Amino acid sequence: MVKVLKKEWKVEESLTVLFGTVEYFEQEIEFHLTEIEKREKFREEIQQIQKKLEEELRNDFICDEKLRMECLQNLSDACNKLTEDYVV
């Protein structure tokens, strides 16, 4: 009985829907919603990582203030670039 269920599941999974049907648009909308969720999650993750690294640079990293500011700017630039690459 398990084999039959697996076969039926595979058949259902491999079914394709025709362009323009309700099912087609449901799949498209679900796909785009998933992509939006992923992009938003990336944005949040990048922001959290950026905050953590900024904290370390400000509080734990012993260096000249000019170097600290340059590192903070580079971190900001890197996070902005990653946000554009992965989120937009």
mmCIF file of C-alpha atoms in Angstrom:
data_model
loop_
_atom_site.group_PDB
_atom_site.id
_atom_site.type_symbol
_atom_site.label_atom_id
_atom_site.label_comp_id
_atom_site.label_asym_id
_atom_site.label_seq_id
_atom_site.Cartn_x
_atom_site.Cartn_y
_atom_site.Cartn_z
ATOM 1 C CA MET A 1 0.000 0.000 0.000
ATOM 2 C CA VAL A 2 2.874 2.407 0.692
ATOM 3 C CA LYS A 3 4.214 1.971 -2.842
ATOM 4 C CA VAL A 4 0.854 2.936 -4.328
ATOM 5 C CA LEU A 5 0.694 6.102 -2.227
ATOM 6 C CA LYS A 6 4.195 7.100 -3.277
ATOM 7 C CA LYS A 7 3.378 6.531 -6.932
ATOM 8 C CA GLU A 8 0.195 8.560 -6.709
ATOM 9 C CA TRP A 9 2.065 11.377 -4.963
ATOM 10 C CA LYS A 10 4.701 11.460 -7.674
ATOM 11 C CA VAL A 11 2.043 11.561 -10.371
ATOM 12 C CA GLU A 12 0.291 14.469 -8.674
ATOM 13 C CA GLU A 13 3.574 16.301 -8.198
ATOM 14 C CA SER A 14 4.549 15.969 -11.846
ATOM 15 C CA LEU A 15 1.257 17.333 -13.159
ATOM 16 C CA THR A 16 1.620 20.644 -14.900
ATOM 17 C CA VAL A 17 -1.022 23.262 -15.252
ATOM 18 C CA LEU A 18 -1.902 25.106 -18.403
ATOM 19 C CA PHE A 19 -0.937 28.723 -18.845
ATOM 20 C CA GLY A 20 -3.747 31.091 -17.973
ATOM 21 C CA THR A 21 -5.760 28.696 -15.814
ATOM 22 C CA VAL A 22 -6.737 29.441 -12.218
ATOM 23 C CA GLU A 23 -4.257 26.820 -11.051
ATOM 24 C CA TYR A 24 -1.469 28.414 -13.101
ATOM 25 C CA PHE A 25 -2.026 31.818 -11.518
ATOM 26 C CA GLU A 26 -2.325 30.276 -8.048
ATOM 27 C CA GLN A 27 1.103 28.703 -8.526
ATOM 28 C CA GLU A 28 2.576 31.949 -9.844
ATOM 29 C CA ILE A 29 1.216 33.963 -6.919
ATOM 30 C CA GLU A 30 2.447 31.394 -4.392
ATOM 31 C CA PHE A 31 5.890 31.395 -6.036
ATOM 32 C CA HIS A 32 6.147 35.189 -5.884
ATOM 33 C CA LEU A 33 4.935 35.306 -2.280
ATOM 34 C CA THR A 34 7.614 32.799 -1.350
ATOM 35 C CA GLU A 35 10.237 34.908 -3.122
ATOM 36 C CA ILE A 36 9.060 38.033 -1.282
ATOM 37 C CA GLU A 37 9.298 36.188 2.041
ATOM 38 C CA LYS A 38 12.818 35.016 1.178
ATOM 39 C CA ARG A 39 13.920 38.517 0.193
ATOM 40 C CA GLU A 40 12.489 40.009 3.371
ATOM 41 C CA LYS A 41 14.210 37.342 5.435
ATOM 42 C CA PHE A 42 17.525 38.115 3.687
ATOM 43 C CA ARG A 43 17.079 41.813 4.436
ATOM 44 C CA GLU A 44 16.436 41.096 8.114
ATOM 45 C CA GLU A 45 19.372 38.686 8.343
ATOM 46 C CA ILE A 46 21.733 41.169 6.709
ATOM 47 C CA GLN A 47 20.588 43.908 9.104
ATOM 48 C CA GLN A 48 21.110 41.671 12.136
ATOM 49 C CA ILE A 49 24.583 40.652 10.985
ATOM 50 C CA GLN A 50 25.454 44.274 10.244
ATOM 51 C CA LYS A 51 24.394 45.376 13.747
ATOM 52 C CA LYS A 52 26.441 42.598 15.344
ATOM 53 C CA LEU A 53 29.558 43.459 13.348
ATOM 54 C CA GLU A 54 29.103 47.192 13.999
ATOM 55 C CA GLU A 55 28.912 46.481 17.721
ATOM 56 C CA GLU A 56 32.115 44.459 17.565
ATOM 57 C CA LEU A 57 33.890 47.187 15.606
ATOM 58 C CA ARG A 58 32.757 49.888 18.024
ATOM 59 C CA ASN A 59 33.339 48.017 21.285
ATOM 60 C CA ASP A 60 35.789 45.141 20.833
ATOM 61 C CA PHE A 61 38.108 46.188 18.029
ATOM 62 C CA ILE A 62 41.115 48.152 19.275
ATOM 63 C CA CYS A 63 42.473 50.414 16.577
ATOM 64 C CA ASP A 64 42.910 53.963 15.367
ATOM 65 C CA GLU A 65 39.598 55.834 15.099
ATOM 66 C CA LYS A 66 40.211 56.581 11.422
ATOM 67 C CA LEU A 67 40.583 52.864 10.689
ATOM 68 C CA ARG A 68 37.436 52.090 12.735
ATOM 69 C CA MET A 69 35.423 54.600 10.713
ATOM 70 C CA GLU A 70 36.766 53.181 7.455
ATOM 71 C CA CYS A 71 35.824 49.654 8.565
ATOM 72 C CA LEU A 72 32.330 50.797 9.547
ATOM 73 C CA GLN A 73 31.887 52.479 6.169
ATOM 74 C CA ASN A 74 33.124 49.363 4.348
ATOM 75 C CA LEU A 75 30.731 47.208 6.379
ATOM 76 C CA SER A 76 27.864 49.520 5.480
ATOM 77 C CA ASP A 77 28.809 49.440 1.794
ATOM 78 C CA ALA A 78 29.066 45.646 1.823
ATOM 79 C CA CYS A 79 25.660 45.271 3.477
ATOM 80 C CA ASN A 80 24.079 47.707 1.026
ATOM 81 C CA LYS A 81 25.561 45.792 -1.905
ATOM 82 C CA LEU A 82 24.367 42.443 -0.536
ATOM 83 C CA THR A 83 20.915 43.872 0.095
ATOM 84 C CA GLU A 84 20.733 45.087 -3.505
ATOM 85 C CA ASP A 85 22.073 41.767 -4.861
ATOM 86 C CA TYR A 86 19.878 39.448 -2.812
ATOM 87 C CA VAL A 87 16.816 41.469 -1.919
ATOM 88 C CA VAL A 88 16.008 43.613 -4.921
#
